[in-house]
Coordinates of C-alpha atoms and ligand atoms in Angstrom, one line a residue:
M970 CA -6.6 0.0 -29.5
R971 CA -9.7 -2.1 -29.9
W972 CA -10.6 -4.2 -26.8
S973 CA -12.0 -7.0 -29.1
Q974 CA -8.4 -7.4 -30.5
S975 CA -6.5 -6.8 -27.2
F976 CA -5.2 -9.2 -24.6
L977 CA -6.9 -7.8 -21.5
P978 CA -7.8 -10.9 -19.5
T979 CA -10.0 -9.6 -16.7
L980 CA -11.2 -12.0 -14.0
R981 CA -14.3 -12.1 -11.9
E982 CA -12.6 -13.5 -8.8
D983 CA -9.7 -12.3 -6.7
P984 CA -6.6 -14.7 -6.8
A985 CA -6.9 -17.0 -3.8
D986 CA -3.6 -16.2 -2.1
A987 CA -3.8 -12.4 -2.4
E988 CA -4.1 -10.0 0.5
A989 CA -2.9 -6.6 -0.8
A990 CA -5.4 -4.7 -2.9
S991 CA -2.8 -4.1 -5.6
H992 CA -2.1 -7.8 -5.8
K993 CA -5.8 -8.7 -6.2
L994 CA -6.6 -5.9 -8.6
L995 CA -3.6 -6.0 -10.9
V996 CA -4.3 -9.7 -11.4
R997 CA -8.1 -9.3 -11.8
A998 CA -7.8 -6.3 -14.1
G999 CA -5.5 -8.3 -16.4
F1000 CA -2.2 -6.5 -15.7
V1001 CA 0.0 -9.2 -14.2
R1002 CA 0.2 -13.0 -14.0
P1003 CA 2.4 -15.0 -11.6
V1004 CA 5.1 -17.2 -13.2
G1005 CA 6.7 -18.4 -10.0
A1006 CA 7.2 -17.2 -6.4
G1007 CA 8.0 -13.5 -6.6
I1008 CA 8.3 -13.8 -10.4
W1009 CA 5.7 -12.0 -12.5
A1010 CA 4.7 -11.5 -16.2
Y1011 CA 3.5 -8.1 -17.1
L1012 CA 0.7 -8.2 -19.6
P1013 CA 0.2 -5.4 -22.2
P1014 CA -1.7 -3.0 -19.9
A1015 CA 1.0 -3.3 -17.2
Q1016 CA 3.7 -2.8 -19.8
R1017 CA 1.9 0.4 -20.9
T1018 CA 1.9 1.7 -17.3
M1019 CA 5.5 0.7 -16.8
N1020 CA 6.4 2.6 -20.0
R1021 CA 4.6 5.7 -18.8
I1022 CA 6.4 5.5 -15.4
T1023 CA 9.7 5.1 -17.4
A1024 CA 8.9 8.2 -19.4
I1025 CA 8.4 10.2 -16.2
L1026 CA 11.6 8.9 -14.7
R1027 CA 13.6 9.7 -17.9
E1028 CA 12.2 13.3 -18.0
E1029 CA 12.9 14.0 -14.3
M1030 CA 16.4 12.4 -14.3
G1031 CA 17.2 14.3 -17.4
R1032 CA 16.1 17.5 -15.7
I1033 CA 18.8 17.1 -13.0
G1034 CA 21.4 16.4 -15.7
A1035 CA 21.6 12.6 -15.2
Q1036 CA 22.9 10.4 -18.1
E1037 CA 21.2 7.1 -18.9
F1038 CA 23.2 3.8 -19.1
Y1039 CA 22.2 0.2 -19.5
L1040 CA 24.4 -2.2 -17.5
P1041 CA 24.3 -6.0 -17.5
A1042 CA 22.3 -8.0 -15.0
L1043 CA 24.9 -10.8 -15.0
H1044 CA 28.0 -9.8 -13.0
P1045 CA 31.3 -11.6 -12.6
A1046 CA 32.0 -12.3 -8.9
E1047 CA 35.3 -10.4 -9.0
I1048 CA 33.9 -6.9 -8.7
W1049 CA 31.6 -7.9 -5.8
K1050 CA 34.7 -9.4 -4.1
E1051 CA 36.5 -6.1 -4.5
S1052 CA 33.8 -4.2 -2.7
G1053 CA 33.6 -7.0 -0.1
R1054 CA 29.9 -7.6 -0.7
W1055 CA 30.4 -11.1 -2.3
Q1056 CA 31.1 -12.2 1.3
R1057 CA 28.9 -9.8 3.2
I1058 CA 25.6 -10.4 1.4
G1059 CA 24.0 -13.6 2.2
A1060 CA 21.2 -15.6 0.6
D1061 CA 19.6 -12.5 -0.9
M1062 CA 22.0 -12.8 -3.8
F1063 CA 21.3 -15.1 -6.7
R1064 CA 24.7 -16.8 -7.5
L1065 CA 25.6 -19.0 -10.4
K1066 CA 28.5 -20.6 -12.2
D1067 CA 29.3 -20.5 -15.9
R1068 CA 30.4 -23.5 -17.9
K1069 CA 34.0 -23.0 -16.9
G1070 CA 33.0 -23.0 -13.2
S1071 CA 33.6 -19.2 -12.6
D1072 CA 31.3 -17.5 -10.1
Y1073 CA 28.7 -15.0 -11.2
C1074 CA 25.7 -13.3 -9.6
L1075 CA 22.6 -11.6 -10.9
G1076 CA 22.8 -7.9 -10.0
M1077 CA 20.7 -7.0 -7.0
T1078 CA 22.0 -3.4 -7.3
H1079 CA 24.8 -1.8 -9.3
E1080 CA 27.2 0.1 -7.1
E1081 CA 30.0 -2.3 -8.0
V1082 CA 29.6 -2.0 -11.8
F1083 CA 29.1 1.7 -11.8
T1084 CA 32.1 2.2 -9.5
A1085 CA 34.2 0.0 -11.8
I1086 CA 33.2 2.2 -14.8
A1087 CA 34.0 5.4 -12.8
R1088 CA 37.4 4.0 -11.8
D1089 CA 38.4 3.3 -15.3
G1090 CA 36.8 6.4 -16.9
L1091 CA 37.1 9.3 -14.4
S1092 CA 40.6 10.5 -13.6
S1093 CA 40.4 14.2 -12.8
Y1094 CA 38.2 16.4 -10.5
R1095 CA 37.5 18.4 -13.6
Q1096 CA 35.3 15.6 -14.9
L1097 CA 33.1 15.7 -11.8
P1098 CA 30.3 15.9 -10.8
Q1099 CA 28.6 13.1 -12.8
I1100 CA 25.2 11.6 -12.3
W1101 CA 24.6 8.2 -14.0
Y1102 CA 21.5 6.1 -14.0
Q1103 CA 19.7 3.2 -15.6
I1104 CA 16.3 1.6 -15.7
Q1105 CA 17.0 -2.1 -15.5
V1106 CA 16.1 -5.4 -14.0
K1107 CA 17.2 -6.5 -10.5
F1108 CA 17.3 -9.9 -8.9
R1109 CA 16.9 -10.5 -5.1
D1110 CA 16.2 -13.8 -3.5
E1111 CA 13.8 -12.2 -1.0
P1112 CA 13.1 -14.4 2.0
R1113 CA 9.4 -13.6 1.8
P1114 CA 8.3 -12.5 -1.7
K1115 CA 4.8 -11.2 -1.2
S1116 CA 2.0 -8.8 -2.0
G1117 CA 2.1 -9.3 -5.7
V1118 CA 4.6 -7.0 -7.4
I1119 CA 5.5 -5.0 -4.2
R1120 CA 8.2 -7.5 -3.2
D1121 CA 9.4 -9.6 -6.2
R1122 CA 12.5 -11.6 -6.8
Q1123 CA 12.9 -10.0 -10.2
F1124 CA 11.9 -6.3 -10.4
T1125 CA 12.7 -3.1 -12.3
M1126 CA 14.7 -0.3 -10.7
K1127 CA 15.7 3.1 -11.7
D1128 CA 19.0 3.3 -10.0
A1129 CA 21.2 6.3 -10.1
Y1130 CA 24.7 7.0 -8.8
S1131 CA 26.4 10.4 -8.2
F1132 CA 30.2 11.1 -8.3
D1133 CA 31.5 14.2 -6.6
V1134 CA 34.8 15.6 -5.5
D1135 CA 33.8 16.2 -1.9
E1136 CA 31.0 16.1 0.7
K1137 CA 29.6 19.5 -0.4
G1138 CA 29.2 18.2 -3.9
L1139 CA 27.5 15.0 -2.6
D1140 CA 25.1 17.2 -0.6
R1141 CA 24.2 19.0 -3.8
S1142 CA 23.7 15.7 -5.8
Y1143 CA 21.7 14.3 -2.9
D1144 CA 19.5 17.3 -2.9
L1145 CA 19.0 17.2 -6.6
H1146 CA 17.8 13.6 -6.3
R1147 CA 15.5 14.5 -3.5
Q1148 CA 13.8 17.1 -5.7
A1149 CA 13.7 14.8 -8.7
Y1150 CA 12.1 12.1 -6.5
E1151 CA 9.5 14.4 -5.2
R1152 CA 8.5 15.4 -8.7
I1153 CA 8.5 11.8 -9.9
F1154 CA 6.2 10.6 -7.2
T1155 CA 3.9 13.6 -7.4
R1156 CA 3.6 13.2 -11.2
S1157 CA 2.9 9.5 -10.7
G1158 CA -0.1 10.4 -8.5
L1159 CA 1.4 9.2 -5.2
A1160 CA 1.0 10.8 -1.9
F1161 CA 4.2 10.2 0.0
T1162 CA 6.3 11.0 3.1
M1163 CA 10.0 11.4 3.0
V1164 CA 11.5 9.8 6.1
E1165 CA 14.9 9.4 7.8
A1166 CA 16.0 5.9 7.1
S1167 CA 18.6 3.5 8.5
S1168 CA 21.8 3.2 6.5
G1169 CA 22.3 -0.2 8.0
A1170 CA 25.6 -2.0 8.4
M1171 CA 26.8 -0.4 5.2
G1172 CA 27.6 2.9 6.9
G1173 CA 27.0 6.2 5.0
S1174 CA 26.1 9.5 6.5
A1175 CA 22.5 10.0 5.5
S1176 CA 19.7 8.2 3.8
A1177 CA 16.0 8.9 3.3
E1178 CA 13.1 6.8 2.1
F1179 CA 10.0 7.8 0.2
I1180 CA 7.1 6.0 1.8
V1181 CA 3.5 5.6 0.6
E1182 CA 1.1 5.1 3.5
S1183 CA -0.6 1.7 3.0
A1184 CA -1.8 -1.2 5.1
A1185 CA 0.0 -3.4 2.6
G1186 CA 3.3 -1.9 3.6
E1187 CA 6.0 -3.8 5.5
D1188 CA 7.7 -0.7 6.9
T1189 CA 6.5 1.1 10.0
I1190 CA 6.9 4.9 10.0
L1191 CA 6.9 7.2 13.0
S1192 CA 5.8 10.7 12.3
C1193 CA 4.8 13.8 14.1
A1194 CA 2.9 17.0 13.2
C1195 CA 6.1 19.0 13.8
G1196 CA 7.6 17.4 10.7
Y1197 CA 9.7 14.7 12.2
A1198 CA 9.3 11.4 10.2
A1199 CA 11.5 8.3 10.3
N1200 CA 11.4 4.7 9.5
R1201 CA 11.1 2.8 12.8
E1202 CA 14.3 1.1 11.9
K1203 CA 15.9 4.4 12.6
G1204 CA 13.2 6.5 14.4
R1205 CA 13.6 7.8 18.0
S1206 CA 11.3 8.9 20.7
A1207 CA 11.9 10.7 24.0
V1208 CA 12.1 8.5 27.1
P1209 CA 10.4 10.2 30.0
P1210 CA 12.9 10.2 33.0
V1211 CA 12.5 7.5 35.7
Q1212 CA 13.1 8.4 39.3
D1213 CA 15.5 5.8 40.7
P1214 CA 15.8 5.1 44.4
V1215 CA 19.1 5.9 46.1
V1216 CA 21.0 2.7 46.6
K1217 CA 24.2 2.4 48.4
G1218 CA 26.7 -0.4 48.3
A1219 CA 27.2 -3.3 45.9
P1220 CA 24.4 -5.1 44.0
E1221 CA 22.6 -7.6 46.2
R1222 CA 22.1 -11.2 44.9
F1223 CA 18.8 -12.7 45.7
P1224 CA 17.1 -16.0 44.9
T1225 CA 14.4 -15.9 42.2
P1226 CA 13.2 -19.5 41.8
G1227 CA 11.3 -20.0 38.5
V1228 CA 11.7 -16.4 37.3
R1229 CA 12.5 -16.5 33.6
T1230 CA 11.1 -13.4 32.0
I1231 CA 10.9 -9.6 32.6
E1232 CA 7.2 -10.1 33.5
D1233 CA 8.1 -12.8 36.0
L1234 CA 10.5 -10.6 37.8
A1235 CA 8.1 -7.7 37.7
R1236 CA 5.5 -9.9 39.5
F1237 CA 8.0 -11.5 41.9
V1238 CA 7.9 -10.3 45.5
G1239 CA 11.1 -8.3 46.0
G1240 CA 11.6 -8.1 42.2
A1241 CA 11.4 -4.9 40.1
P1242 CA 9.0 -3.2 37.7
A1243 CA 10.0 -3.8 34.0
D1244 CA 11.4 -0.2 33.6
R1245 CA 13.8 -0.9 36.5
Q1246 CA 15.2 -4.0 35.0
V1247 CA 18.1 -4.5 32.6
K1248 CA 17.3 -7.0 29.8
T1249 CA 20.4 -8.9 28.6
L1250 CA 20.5 -10.4 25.1
V1251 CA 23.4 -12.5 23.9
M1252 CA 24.3 -12.4 20.2
I1253 CA 26.9 -14.4 18.4
V1254 CA 29.0 -12.2 16.0
E1255 CA 31.8 -13.9 14.2
S1256 CA 31.4 -16.8 16.5
K1257 CA 32.0 -14.6 19.6
P1258 CA 29.3 -13.7 22.2
V1259 CA 28.3 -10.0 22.4
L1260 CA 26.0 -8.6 25.0
V1261 CA 23.2 -6.2 24.1
L1262 CA 21.4 -4.5 27.0
L1263 CA 18.0 -2.8 27.1
R1264 CA 15.6 -1.5 29.7
G1265 CA 13.3 -4.4 30.6
D1266 CA 10.2 -2.9 29.0
H1267 CA 11.9 -1.8 25.8
T1268 CA 12.1 -3.8 22.5
L1269 CA 15.3 -4.2 20.5
E1270 CA 15.4 -2.6 17.0
E1271 CA 17.5 -5.0 15.0
E1272 CA 18.4 -2.5 12.3
K1273 CA 19.9 -0.2 15.0
M1274 CA 21.8 -3.1 16.5
K1275 CA 23.2 -3.9 13.0
T1276 CA 24.5 -0.4 12.8
A1277 CA 26.0 -0.6 16.3
L1278 CA 27.6 -4.0 15.6
G1279 CA 28.8 -2.8 12.2
T1280 CA 27.5 -6.0 10.6
G1281 CA 24.3 -7.6 9.6
T1282 CA 25.7 -11.1 10.2
Y1283 CA 24.8 -12.2 13.8
R1284 CA 22.4 -14.6 15.5
P1285 CA 21.0 -15.0 19.0
A1286 CA 23.0 -17.3 21.1
T1287 CA 21.6 -20.8 21.9
P1288 CA 20.9 -21.6 25.6
E1289 CA 24.1 -23.7 25.6
E1290 CA 26.1 -20.8 24.3
C1291 CA 24.7 -18.6 27.0
V1292 CA 25.7 -21.0 29.7
H1293 CA 29.2 -21.2 28.1
A1294 CA 29.5 -17.4 27.9
L1295 CA 27.9 -16.3 31.2
G1296 CA 27.4 -19.5 33.3
A1297 CA 23.6 -19.4 33.3
H1298 CA 20.6 -20.0 31.1
P1299 CA 18.4 -17.3 29.5
G1300 CA 16.2 -15.9 32.3
S1301 CA 19.1 -15.3 34.7
L1302 CA 21.6 -13.5 32.5
G1303 CA 23.2 -10.2 33.3
A1304 CA 26.3 -8.1 32.5
V1305 CA 27.4 -7.1 36.0
G1306 CA 31.0 -7.9 36.4
V1307 CA 31.4 -9.3 32.9
K1308 CA 34.8 -8.7 31.4
G1309 CA 36.4 -9.4 28.0
M1310 CA 33.2 -9.2 26.1
A1311 CA 31.7 -6.4 23.9
I1312 CA 28.8 -4.9 25.8
H1313 CA 26.4 -2.7 23.8
A1314 CA 24.0 -0.8 26.0
D1315 CA 21.0 1.3 25.0
E1316 CA 21.1 5.0 25.8
A1317 CA 18.0 4.7 28.0
L1318 CA 20.1 2.8 30.6
R1319 CA 22.6 5.6 31.0
G1320 CA 22.7 6.9 34.6
R1321 CA 20.2 4.4 35.9
R1322 CA 20.5 3.1 39.4
G1323 CA 18.7 0.6 41.6
M1324 CA 18.2 -1.7 38.7
A1325 CA 17.6 -5.5 38.7
T1326 CA 19.1 -8.0 36.3
G1327 CA 20.1 -11.6 36.1
A1328 CA 23.0 -12.8 38.3
N1329 CA 24.5 -15.2 35.8
A1330 CA 23.5 -18.1 38.1
D1331 CA 20.2 -20.0 37.4
D1332 CA 17.4 -18.8 39.6
F1333 CA 19.3 -15.8 41.0
H1334 CA 19.0 -12.1 40.2
L1335 CA 20.8 -8.9 41.3
R1336 CA 19.2 -5.7 42.6
G1337 CA 20.6 -2.4 43.4
V1338 CA 22.6 -2.3 40.2
D1339 CA 24.1 1.0 39.1
V1340 CA 24.5 0.5 35.4
E1341 CA 27.4 2.8 34.8
R1342 CA 29.2 1.8 37.9
D1343 CA 28.6 -2.0 37.8
I1344 CA 28.6 -2.8 34.1
A1345 CA 31.7 -2.4 31.8
V1346 CA 29.7 -1.0 28.9
T1347 CA 32.0 -0.9 25.8
A1348 CA 29.6 1.1 23.6
W1349 CA 26.5 3.1 24.2
A1350 CA 24.0 3.3 21.3
D1351 CA 20.4 3.9 20.5
L1352 CA 19.2 0.3 20.2
R1353 CA 15.6 0.6 21.3
Q1354 CA 12.6 0.4 19.0
A1355 CA 10.5 3.5 19.3
Q1356 CA 6.7 3.0 19.4
G1357 CA 3.7 5.1 18.3
G1358 CA 2.2 7.2 21.0
E1359 CA 5.6 7.9 22.6
P1360 CA 6.8 11.5 22.8
C1361 CA 8.4 13.0 19.7
V1362 CA 12.2 13.6 20.2
R1363 CA 11.8 17.1 18.6
C1364 CA 8.6 18.5 20.1
G1365 CA 7.4 16.0 22.8
K1366 CA 3.9 15.4 21.2
P1367 CA 2.8 11.8 20.7
L1368 CA 4.2 10.1 17.6
K1369 CA 1.9 8.6 15.1
A1370 CA 2.8 5.1 13.7
F1371 CA 1.7 3.9 10.3
K1372 CA 2.4 1.2 7.8
G1373 CA 3.9 2.2 4.5
I1374 CA 5.5 0.9 1.3
E1375 CA 9.0 2.2 0.4
V1376 CA 9.0 3.4 -3.2
G1377 CA 12.3 5.1 -3.2
H1378 CA 15.6 5.4 -1.3
I1379 CA 18.3 8.1 -1.5
F1380 CA 21.6 7.3 0.1
K1381 CA 24.8 9.2 0.8
L1382 CA 27.4 6.5 0.3
G1383 CA 30.5 8.6 0.8
T1384 CA 33.7 6.8 -0.1
R1385 CA 32.8 3.2 0.9
Y1386 CA 32.9 1.9 -2.7
S1387 CA 35.4 4.3 -4.2
E1388 CA 37.9 3.3 -1.4
S1389 CA 37.4 -0.4 -1.5
M1390 CA 37.4 -0.4 -5.3
K1391 CA 40.1 2.3 -5.7
A1392 CA 38.0 4.7 -7.8
T1393 CA 40.0 7.9 -7.4
V1394 CA 40.5 11.2 -9.2
T1395 CA 43.3 13.8 -8.9
D1396 CA 42.3 16.9 -7.1
A1397 CA 43.3 20.5 -7.9
G1398 CA 46.6 19.9 -6.1
G1399 CA 47.4 16.7 -8.1
R1400 CA 46.7 14.3 -5.2
Q1401 CA 44.6 11.1 -5.7
I1402 CA 41.3 11.4 -3.8
P1403 CA 38.5 8.8 -3.6
I1404 CA 35.3 9.9 -5.4
V1405 CA 32.5 10.8 -3.1
M1406 CA 29.4 8.8 -4.1
G1407 CA 25.7 8.7 -3.6
S1408 CA 23.2 6.0 -4.7
Y1409 CA 19.5 6.5 -5.4
G1410 CA 16.8 3.9 -6.2
I1411 CA 13.2 3.8 -7.3
G1412 CA 11.2 0.6 -7.8
L1413 CA 9.0 0.9 -10.9
E1414 CA 6.6 -2.0 -9.9
R1415 CA 6.2 -0.3 -6.5
I1416 CA 5.1 2.9 -8.2
M1417 CA 2.5 0.9 -10.1
A1418 CA 1.4 -1.1 -7.1
C1419 CA 1.3 2.0 -4.8
A1420 CA -0.9 3.8 -7.3
V1421 CA -3.3 1.0 -7.0
E1422 CA -3.1 0.8 -3.2
L1423 CA -3.9 4.5 -3.0
W1424 CA -6.4 4.7 -5.9
H1425 CA -9.0 1.9 -5.9
D1426 CA -12.5 1.3 -4.7
A1427 CA -14.8 -1.7 -4.3
K1428 CA -15.2 -1.8 -8.1
G1429 CA -11.6 -1.7 -9.1
I1430 CA -8.6 0.5 -10.0
S1431 CA -8.8 4.2 -10.6
W1432 CA -5.4 5.1 -12.3
P1433 CA -3.8 8.4 -11.9
A1434 CA -4.1 9.9 -15.4
S1435 CA -0.3 10.2 -15.7
I1436 CA 0.4 6.4 -15.5
A1437 CA -2.8 4.9 -16.7
P1438 CA -2.4 2.3 -19.5
F1439 CA -4.8 4.2 -21.6
Q1440 CA -6.0 7.8 -21.2
I1441 CA -9.6 7.4 -22.5
L1442 CA -11.9 4.4 -22.8
V1443 CA -14.7 4.6 -25.3
T1444 CA -17.3 2.1 -24.5
S1445 CA -20.0 1.0 -27.0
L1446 CA -22.9 -0.3 -25.0
S1447 CA -24.0 -2.2 -28.0
A1448 CA -22.0 -3.9 -30.8
K1449 CA -25.1 -4.3 -33.0
D1450 CA -26.6 -0.7 -33.0
E1451 CA -25.0 1.0 -36.0
G1452 CA -25.4 4.5 -34.6
V1453 CA -23.5 3.4 -31.4
V1454 CA -20.8 1.6 -33.3
N1455 CA -20.2 4.4 -35.9
T1456 CA -20.2 7.1 -33.3
S1457 CA -17.9 5.2 -31.0
R1458 CA -15.5 4.5 -33.9
A1459 CA -15.5 8.1 -35.0
I1460 CA -14.7 9.4 -31.5
H1461 CA -12.0 6.7 -30.9
E1462 CA -10.4 7.5 -34.3
S1463 CA -10.5 11.2 -33.7
L1464 CA -8.8 10.8 -30.3
L1465 CA -6.1 8.6 -31.9
A1466 CA -5.6 11.2 -34.6
R1467 CA -4.9 13.7 -31.8
G1468 CA -2.3 11.5 -30.2
V1469 CA -4.5 10.3 -27.3
D1470 CA -4.1 6.7 -26.1
S1471 CA -7.7 5.6 -26.6
L1472 CA -9.1 2.1 -25.9
W1473 CA -12.3 1.3 -27.7
D1474 CA -14.5 -1.3 -26.0
D1475 CA -16.1 -2.7 -29.2
R1476 CA -16.7 -6.2 -27.8
D1477 CA -19.9 -8.0 -28.5
A1478 CA -20.7 -8.3 -24.8
N1479 CA -23.3 -7.5 -22.3
A1480 CA -23.4 -3.8 -21.3
G1481 CA -23.1 -4.7 -17.6
V1482 CA -20.0 -6.8 -18.2
K1483 CA -18.4 -3.8 -20.1
L1484 CA -19.2 -1.3 -17.4
N1485 CA -17.9 -3.6 -14.7
D1486 CA -14.7 -4.1 -16.7
A1487 CA -14.4 -0.4 -17.2
D1488 CA -14.5 0.1 -13.5
L1489 CA -12.1 -2.7 -12.8
V1490 CA -9.4 -1.7 -15.3
G1491 CA -9.7 1.9 -14.2
I1492 CA -9.0 4.1 -17.3
P1493 CA -9.3 7.6 -15.8
L1494 CA -11.7 9.2 -18.4
R1495 CA -14.4 7.4 -20.4
I1496 CA -16.9 8.2 -23.1
T1497 CA -19.9 5.8 -23.0
V1498 CA -22.0 5.5 -26.1
G1499 CA -25.4 3.9 -25.6
P1500 CA -28.3 3.1 -28.0
R1501 CA -30.9 5.4 -26.3
K1502 CA -28.8 8.5 -25.8
I1503 CA -27.3 8.3 -29.3
K1504 CA -30.7 8.9 -30.8
E1505 CA -30.6 12.3 -29.2
G1506 CA -27.1 12.7 -30.5
K1507 CA -25.7 12.5 -26.9
V1508 CA -22.9 10.5 -25.2
E1509 CA -21.7 10.4 -21.6
L1510 CA -18.4 11.7 -20.4
A1511 CA -17.4 10.2 -17.0
V1512 CA -14.4 10.5 -14.6
R1513 CA -13.6 7.2 -13.0
R1514 CA -12.1 8.6 -9.8
T1515 CA -14.9 11.1 -8.9
G1516 CA -17.9 9.4 -10.5
E1517 CA -18.6 12.8 -12.2
V1518 CA -20.8 12.2 -15.3
R1519 CA -21.8 14.7 -18.0
E1520 CA -24.0 14.3 -21.1
I1521 CA -22.4 15.9 -24.1
P1522 CA -23.2 16.1 -27.8
A1523 CA -21.6 13.2 -29.6
D1524 CA -19.9 15.4 -32.2
Q1525 CA -18.1 17.3 -29.5
A1526 CA -17.1 14.3 -27.4
A1527 CA -13.5 14.1 -28.5
E1528 CA -13.0 17.8 -28.0
A1529 CA -14.6 17.7 -24.5
A1530 CA -12.6 14.7 -23.4
L1531 CA -9.4 16.3 -24.7
A1532 CA -10.1 19.4 -22.7
R1533 CA -10.9 17.4 -19.5
L1534 CA -7.7 15.3 -19.7
P1535 CA -5.2 17.7 -18.3
T1536 CA -7.4 18.5 -15.3
L1537 CA -7.9 14.9 -14.3
P1538 CA -6.6 13.8 -10.8
Ligands
ATP825 P1 13.0 -3.1 1.2 O1 13.4 -2.5 2.5 O2 11.5 -2.9 0.8 O3 13.5 -4.5 0.9 P2 15.4 -2.0 0.1 O4 15.8 -1.1 1.1 O5 16.0 -3.4 0.0 O6 13.7 -2.2 0.1 P3 16.7 -0.6 -2.0 O7 17.8 -1.5 -2.0 O8 16.9 0.8 -1.4 O9 15.4 -1.3 -1.3 O10 16.1 -0.5 -3.5 C1 15.6 0.7 -4.0 C2 14.1 0.6 -4.4 O11 13.9 -0.6 -5.1 C3 13.2 0.5 -3.2 O12 12.9 1.7 -2.7 C4 12.0 -0.2 -3.8 O13 11.2 0.8 -4.5 C5 12.6 -1.1 -4.9 N1 12.7 -2.5 -4.4 C6 13.6 -3.0 -3.5 N2 13.4 -4.4 -3.4 C7 12.3 -4.7 -4.1 C8 11.6 -5.9 -4.4 N3 12.0 -7.1 -3.8 N4 10.6 -5.9 -5.3 C9 10.2 -4.7 -5.8 N5 10.8 -3.6 -5.6 C10 11.9 -3.5 -4.8
MG826 MG1 15.4 -5.2 0.6

């Protein structure tokens, strides 16, 4: 490709609204343009990178025996009603009606469609296992589309689904995907961590995310040198034991005028330190109040609560609803003596005595509370958000917390979809059994963006060779000097003839502009042909990532570049 004939609209300035490096650089280097909030156009260089990512995905999915499909993005509501997700998923789903008034949605994922195909097409255990996948567009009305193509409302996903006879089969399919994902991300030039993830309100027995460490990430990961790594939505830490005083007798009610918060009560004379308080949160689930209890100095992890509640649909109660449910305003709420209400308590409260909590009367608290004796806990669960610096649950060393971007997610679904949608096969004994399923997703744009997050410097992008839009850039530092132009053309054509994706910067532009653009666009290997060196029959071979530069004879340039390609980072 000749640059003079290409659409590669590089910009001098960062887009005004951009924070993430990948957002700034993909726009400035001419890869993407915004069309609407969370809606992007991919220009030719981005499309080249997306195609190279696609090729890696196809190869690695093929290696584990997966078969490629292409499913529609437009789904009739019926199949989503069958799985129950038409009702359960809220505003994230784009919904529309056709001219007859029937309901449709734009697919945000494809469990439903694949399960429907499996139901109609698989009837015997002999046909299993199967691994099916596609590389296709997804639509999600994200509440906060941001960071360029990291969180879009339309994006491209490689989504795969496995169908097995039993859990053992699922374990094997899950493991195959784990291996494929490790190869895919490694080949794409990404450094990543595989972490335990939350399966959310959807259930399922195991799930893991592949995370690329980056300040632009929205996920917080807790990890430890011992190998423990988890998304904070799921992650745990050890709680050092607290020595409680011995308290006899019933809880004692005492006046606490003006005390509204945990900190207020910690400062109040006769109050209690935060780690000796019970924090009472009131949530409304299906229009009923539910109590959620945590230690005063602990923070609620909402994803854990969703798992405990078995639903993602809840909201905090209003002050009026608190009064109605418990007889007091927030600040004086407690669970002592409360009956007929679901009470979810965090594990860190188990066995605690001598605790303080609201008395369910404004401006009164209770002290001397024995949690297990005085509170009718209906369910104990891990509800607390673990923090960096706290001791690792496995080895006790302090956990490290870092921000990261989720590039992939593998998920043991079990029989959730096959049961609700009645996708069964006959087993060896002739009985109908639900197919055991897994689901596995990778965001293509996230691979592209993460590569930029990891591999850029002040001057621009430095693509991993495997997913770069072009492998080699041949830059003519003059468009007038015949020696330069002829040599550049010869090298470029010889590279093309050898099947190398070469881009020739043949523009009639200032050498400085061309070198800046070369750094910005980030082609991994470049051959620079300048008027002075060419008189000695020499050109420069440079590696974008390392800055390594070598002078080589012009007539050996293509050979030397070809030899260097496979050893690039
Ligand atoms: P997130 O927590 O970031 O919203 P998710 O858990 O909703 O991600 P999945 O439903 O597991 O994501 O989708 C599989 C993959 O699709 C993700 O690992 C990610 O790479 C990609 N992905 C998900 N949502 C988006 C989005 N809005 N824009 C771009 N890629 C996305
Ligand atoms: Mg999401």
